[in-house]
Amino acid sequence: MDGWSKLKKHLDELSGVTDWTQHDIRRTVGTNLAELEVPGLMISRLLNHKEGGVTLIYDRHRYFEEKLAALELWGRRLDQILTRGGGENVVPLKKCG
């Protein structure tokens, strides 16, 4: 990610937390999605993990709708974590294209 060091420094200053990495975010998101009962395949796709073998060759589905639904679940969960009485401020993502 271009500009990550500058962004992280700013986030560190805002939060007062400095000992975290991008992988901590990925792990937190992945764990919470699993707790929200998002299928492992969707978590893997959202975290941009590559599948191997024959499935990768034959499965050309983009999983856009499924990933969108999972990210909307995560958005609601994150809002609940960050705001008192949260969950009401999440705006659904618009479809692109």
Short mmCIF file of N, CA, C and O in Angstrom, two decimals:
data_model
loop_
_atom_site.label_atom_id
_atom_site.label_comp_id
_atom_site.label_asym_id
_atom_site.label_seq_id
_atom_site.Cartn_x
_atom_site.Cartn_y
_atom_site.Cartn_z
N MET A 1 0.84 -1.17 0.00
CA MET A 1 0.00 0.00 0.00
C MET A 1 0.89 1.24 0.00
O MET A 1 1.74 1.39 0.87
N ASP A 2 0.66 2.10 -0.96
CA ASP A 2 1.43 3.32 -1.07
C ASP A 2 1.09 4.26 0.08
O ASP A 2 -0.07 4.49 0.38
N GLY A 3 2.10 4.79 0.74
CA GLY A 3 1.88 5.74 1.82
C GLY A 3 1.51 5.09 3.15
O GLY A 3 1.04 5.78 4.06
N TRP A 4 1.73 3.79 3.28
CA TRP A 4 1.31 3.09 4.49
C TRP A 4 2.01 3.63 5.74
O TRP A 4 1.38 3.83 6.77
N SER A 5 3.30 3.89 5.67
CA SER A 5 4.04 4.35 6.85
C SER A 5 3.46 5.66 7.39
O SER A 5 3.29 5.82 8.61
N LYS A 6 3.15 6.57 6.49
CA LYS A 6 2.58 7.86 6.90
C LYS A 6 1.20 7.67 7.52
O LYS A 6 0.88 8.26 8.55
N LEU A 7 0.38 6.83 6.90
CA LEU A 7 -0.96 6.56 7.42
C LEU A 7 -0.87 5.89 8.79
O LEU A 7 -1.57 6.27 9.72
N LYS A 8 0.03 4.90 8.92
CA LYS A 8 0.16 4.19 10.20
C LYS A 8 0.60 5.15 11.30
O LYS A 8 0.08 5.12 12.42
N LYS A 9 1.54 6.02 11.00
CA LYS A 9 2.00 6.99 11.99
C LYS A 9 0.84 7.86 12.47
O LYS A 9 0.68 8.11 13.66
N HIS A 10 0.01 8.29 11.54
CA HIS A 10 -1.16 9.10 11.88
C HIS A 10 -2.14 8.30 12.76
O HIS A 10 -2.64 8.81 13.77
N LEU A 11 -2.40 7.06 12.38
CA LEU A 11 -3.30 6.21 13.18
C LEU A 11 -2.73 5.95 14.56
O LEU A 11 -3.48 5.92 15.55
N ASP A 12 -1.42 5.75 14.65
CA ASP A 12 -0.76 5.56 15.95
C ASP A 12 -0.99 6.77 16.84
O ASP A 12 -1.30 6.62 18.03
N GLU A 13 -0.83 7.96 16.27
CA GLU A 13 -1.01 9.19 17.04
C GLU A 13 -2.46 9.34 17.50
O GLU A 13 -2.72 9.72 18.64
N LEU A 14 -3.41 9.05 16.61
CA LEU A 14 -4.83 9.18 16.96
C LEU A 14 -5.25 8.19 18.03
O LEU A 14 -6.03 8.51 18.93
N SER A 15 -4.75 6.95 17.92
CA SER A 15 -5.20 5.89 18.82
C SER A 15 -4.36 5.76 20.08
O SER A 15 -4.83 5.22 21.08
N GLY A 16 -3.12 6.21 20.03
CA GLY A 16 -2.22 6.01 21.16
C GLY A 16 -1.66 4.60 21.22
O GLY A 16 -1.01 4.22 22.18
N VAL A 17 -1.91 3.80 20.18
CA VAL A 17 -1.42 2.42 20.09
C VAL A 17 -0.40 2.37 18.96
O VAL A 17 -0.68 2.83 17.85
N THR A 18 0.78 1.81 19.24
CA THR A 18 1.83 1.81 18.23
C THR A 18 2.33 0.42 17.86
O THR A 18 2.95 0.26 16.82
N ASP A 19 2.08 -0.56 18.69
CA ASP A 19 2.67 -1.88 18.45
C ASP A 19 1.72 -2.81 17.69
O ASP A 19 1.38 -3.88 18.15
N TRP A 20 1.30 -2.39 16.50
CA TRP A 20 0.42 -3.21 15.68
C TRP A 20 0.91 -3.16 14.23
O TRP A 20 1.66 -2.28 13.85
N THR A 21 0.47 -4.15 13.45
CA THR A 21 0.86 -4.24 12.05
C THR A 21 -0.39 -4.46 11.19
O THR A 21 -1.47 -4.72 11.72
N GLN A 22 -0.21 -4.43 9.88
CA GLN A 22 -1.32 -4.73 8.97
C GLN A 22 -1.86 -6.13 9.22
O GLN A 22 -3.06 -6.37 9.10
N HIS A 23 -0.99 -7.05 9.58
CA HIS A 23 -1.43 -8.43 9.81
C HIS A 23 -2.36 -8.54 11.02
O HIS A 23 -3.23 -9.40 11.06
N ASP A 24 -2.19 -7.66 12.00
CA ASP A 24 -3.11 -7.63 13.13
C ASP A 24 -4.52 -7.26 12.66
O ASP A 24 -5.51 -7.83 13.13
N ILE A 25 -4.60 -6.33 11.71
CA ILE A 25 -5.91 -5.95 11.16
C ILE A 25 -6.51 -7.12 10.41
O ILE A 25 -7.69 -7.45 10.59
N ARG A 26 -5.72 -7.77 9.57
CA ARG A 26 -6.21 -8.92 8.80
C ARG A 26 -6.71 -10.03 9.73
O ARG A 26 -7.76 -10.62 9.50
N ARG A 27 -5.94 -10.29 10.78
CA ARG A 27 -6.33 -11.34 11.73
C ARG A 27 -7.62 -10.97 12.46
O ARG A 27 -8.51 -11.80 12.63
N THR A 28 -7.74 -9.71 12.87
CA THR A 28 -8.94 -9.25 13.56
C THR A 28 -10.17 -9.35 12.66
O THR A 28 -11.22 -9.85 13.08
N VAL A 29 -10.04 -8.87 11.43
CA VAL A 29 -11.15 -8.94 10.49
C VAL A 29 -11.52 -10.39 10.22
O VAL A 29 -12.70 -10.77 10.27
N GLY A 30 -10.53 -11.23 9.93
CA GLY A 30 -10.79 -12.64 9.65
C GLY A 30 -11.47 -13.35 10.81
O GLY A 30 -12.44 -14.10 10.63
N THR A 31 -11.00 -13.09 12.02
CA THR A 31 -11.59 -13.71 13.21
C THR A 31 -13.03 -13.27 13.41
O THR A 31 -13.92 -14.08 13.67
N ASN A 32 -13.26 -11.96 13.28
CA ASN A 32 -14.63 -11.46 13.47
C ASN A 32 -15.57 -11.95 12.40
O ASN A 32 -16.72 -12.27 12.68
N LEU A 33 -15.10 -12.07 11.15
CA LEU A 33 -15.95 -12.61 10.10
C LEU A 33 -16.31 -14.06 10.40
O LEU A 33 -17.45 -14.48 10.19
N ALA A 34 -15.36 -14.82 10.91
CA ALA A 34 -15.65 -16.21 11.28
C ALA A 34 -16.69 -16.26 12.40
O ALA A 34 -17.61 -17.08 12.37
N GLU A 35 -16.56 -15.36 13.38
CA GLU A 35 -17.55 -15.30 14.47
C GLU A 35 -18.93 -14.91 13.95
O GLU A 35 -19.94 -15.28 14.54
N LEU A 36 -18.96 -14.16 12.85
CA LEU A 36 -20.23 -13.77 12.23
C LEU A 36 -20.74 -14.85 11.27
O LEU A 36 -21.70 -14.64 10.54
N GLU A 37 -20.07 -16.00 11.28
CA GLU A 37 -20.43 -17.17 10.49
C GLU A 37 -20.30 -16.96 8.98
O GLU A 37 -21.03 -17.54 8.18
N VAL A 38 -19.35 -16.11 8.59
CA VAL A 38 -19.01 -15.97 7.18
C VAL A 38 -18.20 -17.20 6.80
O VAL A 38 -17.27 -17.58 7.51
N PRO A 39 -18.55 -17.87 5.70
CA PRO A 39 -17.81 -19.07 5.30
C PRO A 39 -16.32 -18.80 5.08
O PRO A 39 -15.92 -17.73 4.62
N GLY A 40 -15.51 -19.79 5.42
CA GLY A 40 -14.06 -19.68 5.29
C GLY A 40 -13.61 -19.28 3.90
O GLY A 40 -12.64 -18.52 3.74
N LEU A 41 -14.30 -19.77 2.87
CA LEU A 41 -13.94 -19.40 1.50
C LEU A 41 -14.05 -17.90 1.29
O LEU A 41 -13.19 -17.27 0.67
N MET A 42 -15.11 -17.29 1.84
CA MET A 42 -15.29 -15.84 1.68
C MET A 42 -14.23 -15.08 2.45
O MET A 42 -13.70 -14.07 1.97
N ILE A 43 -13.91 -15.55 3.66
CA ILE A 43 -12.86 -14.89 4.44
C ILE A 43 -11.54 -14.95 3.67
O ILE A 43 -10.84 -13.96 3.54
N SER A 44 -11.25 -16.11 3.12
CA SER A 44 -10.04 -16.28 2.34
C SER A 44 -10.01 -15.34 1.15
O SER A 44 -8.99 -14.70 0.86
N ARG A 45 -11.12 -15.22 0.45
CA ARG A 45 -11.18 -14.33 -0.71
C ARG A 45 -11.03 -12.87 -0.31
O ARG A 45 -10.37 -12.10 -0.98
N LEU A 46 -11.67 -12.49 0.81
CA LEU A 46 -11.56 -11.10 1.27
C LEU A 46 -10.15 -10.76 1.71
O LEU A 46 -9.70 -9.62 1.55
N LEU A 47 -9.44 -11.72 2.27
CA LEU A 47 -8.07 -11.49 2.70
C LEU A 47 -7.08 -11.68 1.56
O LEU A 47 -5.88 -11.58 1.74
N ASN A 48 -7.62 -11.95 0.37
CA ASN A 48 -6.84 -12.10 -0.86
C ASN A 48 -5.87 -13.27 -0.79
O ASN A 48 -4.75 -13.19 -1.28
N HIS A 49 -6.31 -14.35 -0.16
CA HIS A 49 -5.50 -15.57 -0.15
C HIS A 49 -5.76 -16.32 -1.45
O HIS A 49 -6.89 -16.41 -1.91
N LYS A 50 -4.74 -16.87 -2.01
CA LYS A 50 -4.85 -17.61 -3.26
C LYS A 50 -5.15 -19.08 -2.97
O LYS A 50 -4.59 -19.68 -2.07
N GLU A 51 -6.06 -19.62 -3.76
CA GLU A 51 -6.33 -21.05 -3.71
C GLU A 51 -5.45 -21.72 -4.74
O GLU A 51 -5.13 -21.14 -5.77
N GLY A 52 -5.12 -22.94 -4.48
CA GLY A 52 -4.31 -23.67 -5.43
C GLY A 52 -5.11 -24.78 -6.10
O GLY A 52 -6.30 -24.94 -5.86
N GLY A 53 -4.44 -25.49 -6.92
CA GLY A 53 -5.03 -26.67 -7.53
C GLY A 53 -6.04 -26.36 -8.62
O GLY A 53 -6.13 -25.27 -9.15
N VAL A 54 -6.81 -27.38 -8.93
CA VAL A 54 -7.75 -27.34 -10.03
C VAL A 54 -8.87 -26.34 -9.80
O VAL A 54 -9.33 -25.69 -10.74
N THR A 55 -9.30 -26.16 -8.55
CA THR A 55 -10.39 -25.24 -8.27
C THR A 55 -10.08 -23.84 -8.79
O THR A 55 -10.94 -23.19 -9.37
N LEU A 56 -8.88 -23.39 -8.59
CA LEU A 56 -8.49 -22.06 -9.04
C LEU A 56 -8.63 -21.93 -10.56
O LEU A 56 -9.04 -20.89 -11.07
N ILE A 57 -8.36 -22.98 -11.27
CA ILE A 57 -8.42 -22.96 -12.73
C ILE A 57 -9.87 -22.89 -13.22
O ILE A 57 -10.19 -22.14 -14.14
N TYR A 58 -10.75 -23.63 -12.58
CA TYR A 58 -12.12 -23.75 -13.08
C TYR A 58 -13.13 -22.80 -12.45
O TYR A 58 -14.17 -22.53 -13.03
N ASP A 59 -12.85 -22.30 -11.27
CA ASP A 59 -13.80 -21.40 -10.61
C ASP A 59 -13.43 -19.96 -10.94
O ASP A 59 -12.52 -19.39 -10.36
N ARG A 60 -14.14 -19.38 -11.88
CA ARG A 60 -13.87 -18.00 -12.32
C ARG A 60 -14.88 -17.00 -11.73
O ARG A 60 -14.86 -15.83 -12.10
N HIS A 61 -15.73 -17.46 -10.84
CA HIS A 61 -16.71 -16.58 -10.21
C HIS A 61 -15.97 -15.53 -9.38
O HIS A 61 -15.01 -15.83 -8.69
N ARG A 62 -16.41 -14.28 -9.45
CA ARG A 62 -15.73 -13.18 -8.76
C ARG A 62 -16.16 -13.04 -7.30
O ARG A 62 -15.53 -12.34 -6.54
N TYR A 63 -17.30 -13.64 -6.93
CA TYR A 63 -17.81 -13.61 -5.55
C TYR A 63 -18.07 -12.18 -5.06
O TYR A 63 -17.99 -11.91 -3.87
N PHE A 64 -18.41 -11.27 -5.96
CA PHE A 64 -18.62 -9.88 -5.58
C PHE A 64 -19.76 -9.74 -4.57
O PHE A 64 -19.60 -9.09 -3.54
N GLU A 65 -20.91 -10.31 -4.87
CA GLU A 65 -22.08 -10.17 -3.99
C GLU A 65 -21.80 -10.80 -2.62
O GLU A 65 -22.18 -10.23 -1.59
N GLU A 66 -21.15 -11.95 -2.62
CA GLU A 66 -20.86 -12.64 -1.36
C GLU A 66 -19.86 -11.85 -0.52
O GLU A 66 -20.01 -11.73 0.70
N LYS A 67 -18.85 -11.29 -1.17
CA LYS A 67 -17.86 -10.48 -0.45
C LYS A 67 -18.51 -9.20 0.07
O LYS A 67 -18.23 -8.76 1.20
N LEU A 68 -19.36 -8.60 -0.73
CA LEU A 68 -20.07 -7.39 -0.31
C LEU A 68 -20.91 -7.66 0.93
O LEU A 68 -20.88 -6.89 1.89
N ALA A 69 -21.64 -8.76 0.94
CA ALA A 69 -22.47 -9.12 2.09
C ALA A 69 -21.60 -9.31 3.33
O ALA A 69 -21.95 -8.85 4.43
N ALA A 70 -20.46 -9.97 3.18
CA ALA A 70 -19.57 -10.20 4.31
C ALA A 70 -19.01 -8.88 4.83
O ALA A 70 -18.92 -8.66 6.05
N LEU A 71 -18.63 -7.97 3.92
CA LEU A 71 -18.09 -6.68 4.35
C LEU A 71 -19.16 -5.81 5.01
O LEU A 71 -18.86 -5.04 5.92
N GLU A 72 -20.40 -5.93 4.58
CA GLU A 72 -21.48 -5.20 5.24
C GLU A 72 -21.69 -5.72 6.66
O GLU A 72 -21.91 -4.95 7.59
N LEU A 73 -21.61 -7.05 6.84
CA LEU A 73 -21.67 -7.63 8.18
C LEU A 73 -20.53 -7.09 9.04
O LEU A 73 -20.73 -6.72 10.20
N TRP A 74 -19.33 -7.07 8.49
CA TRP A 74 -18.17 -6.56 9.22
C TRP A 74 -18.36 -5.08 9.57
O TRP A 74 -18.04 -4.65 10.67
N GLY A 75 -18.89 -4.30 8.64
CA GLY A 75 -19.14 -2.88 8.90
C GLY A 75 -20.08 -2.68 10.07
O GLY A 75 -19.83 -1.82 10.94
N ARG A 76 -21.15 -3.46 10.13
CA ARG A 76 -22.08 -3.36 11.25
C ARG A 76 -21.41 -3.78 12.55
O ARG A 76 -21.58 -3.14 13.59
N ARG A 77 -20.61 -4.84 12.50
CA ARG A 77 -19.91 -5.31 13.70
C ARG A 77 -18.90 -4.26 14.16
O ARG A 77 -18.81 -3.97 15.35
N LEU A 78 -18.16 -3.69 13.25
CA LEU A 78 -17.18 -2.67 13.60
C LEU A 78 -17.86 -1.45 14.22
O LEU A 78 -17.38 -0.89 15.20
N ASP A 79 -19.00 -1.07 13.68
CA ASP A 79 -19.75 0.05 14.24
C ASP A 79 -20.19 -0.27 15.66
O ASP A 79 -20.16 0.59 16.54
N GLN A 80 -20.61 -1.50 15.90
CA GLN A 80 -20.99 -1.91 17.25
C GLN A 80 -19.81 -1.81 18.21
O GLN A 80 -19.98 -1.42 19.37
N ILE A 81 -18.64 -2.17 17.74
CA ILE A 81 -17.44 -2.12 18.57
C ILE A 81 -17.06 -0.67 18.88
O ILE A 81 -16.70 -0.34 20.02
N LEU A 82 -17.16 0.20 17.89
CA LEU A 82 -16.62 1.56 18.02
C LEU A 82 -17.58 2.59 18.59
O LEU A 82 -17.14 3.63 19.07
N THR A 83 -18.88 2.34 18.51
CA THR A 83 -19.82 3.36 18.98
C THR A 83 -20.79 2.78 19.99
O THR A 83 -21.23 1.64 19.88
N ARG A 84 -21.12 3.61 20.95
CA ARG A 84 -22.11 3.22 21.94
C ARG A 84 -23.46 3.07 21.25
O ARG A 84 -23.89 3.95 20.52
N GLY A 85 -24.12 1.94 21.44
CA GLY A 85 -25.39 1.69 20.74
C GLY A 85 -25.19 1.57 19.25
O GLY A 85 -26.07 1.88 18.47
N GLY A 86 -24.00 1.12 18.85
CA GLY A 86 -23.61 1.08 17.44
C GLY A 86 -24.42 0.12 16.60
O GLY A 86 -25.23 -0.64 17.07
N GLY A 87 -24.13 0.18 15.32
CA GLY A 87 -24.77 -0.69 14.36
C GLY A 87 -25.78 0.01 13.49
O GLY A 87 -26.24 -0.52 12.49
N GLU A 88 -26.12 1.24 13.85
CA GLU A 88 -27.15 1.95 13.11
C GLU A 88 -26.58 2.91 12.08
O GLU A 88 -27.30 3.44 11.27
N ASN A 89 -25.28 3.15 12.11
CA ASN A 89 -24.68 4.16 11.23
C ASN A 89 -24.04 3.57 9.99
O ASN A 89 -23.39 4.29 9.24
N VAL A 90 -24.16 2.29 9.75
CA VAL A 90 -23.51 1.66 8.61
C VAL A 90 -24.33 1.90 7.36
O VAL A 90 -25.53 1.67 7.33
N VAL A 91 -23.67 2.39 6.34
CA VAL A 91 -24.31 2.66 5.05
C VAL A 91 -23.93 1.54 4.10
O VAL A 91 -22.75 1.22 3.95
N PRO A 92 -24.90 0.88 3.45
CA PRO A 92 -24.57 -0.20 2.51
C PRO A 92 -23.66 0.30 1.38
O PRO A 92 -23.79 1.42 0.92
N LEU A 93 -22.74 -0.56 0.97
CA LEU A 93 -21.84 -0.24 -0.13
C LEU A 93 -22.62 -0.27 -1.44
O LEU A 93 -23.50 -1.10 -1.63
N LYS A 94 -22.29 0.63 -2.34
CA LYS A 94 -22.92 0.65 -3.66
C LYS A 94 -22.20 -0.30 -4.59
O LYS A 94 -20.98 -0.46 -4.51
N LYS A 95 -22.94 -0.91 -5.48
CA LYS A 95 -22.34 -1.79 -6.47
C LYS A 95 -21.59 -0.95 -7.49
O LYS A 95 -22.03 0.13 -7.86
N CYS A 96 -20.45 -1.46 -7.93
CA CYS A 96 -19.73 -0.74 -8.97
C CYS A 96 -19.97 -1.45 -10.31
O CYS A 96 -20.21 -2.63 -10.37
N GLY A 97 -19.88 -0.67 -11.36
CA GLY A 97 -20.03 -1.23 -12.71
C GLY A 97 -21.39 -1.59 -12.98
O GLY A 97 -22.12 -2.19 -13.45
#
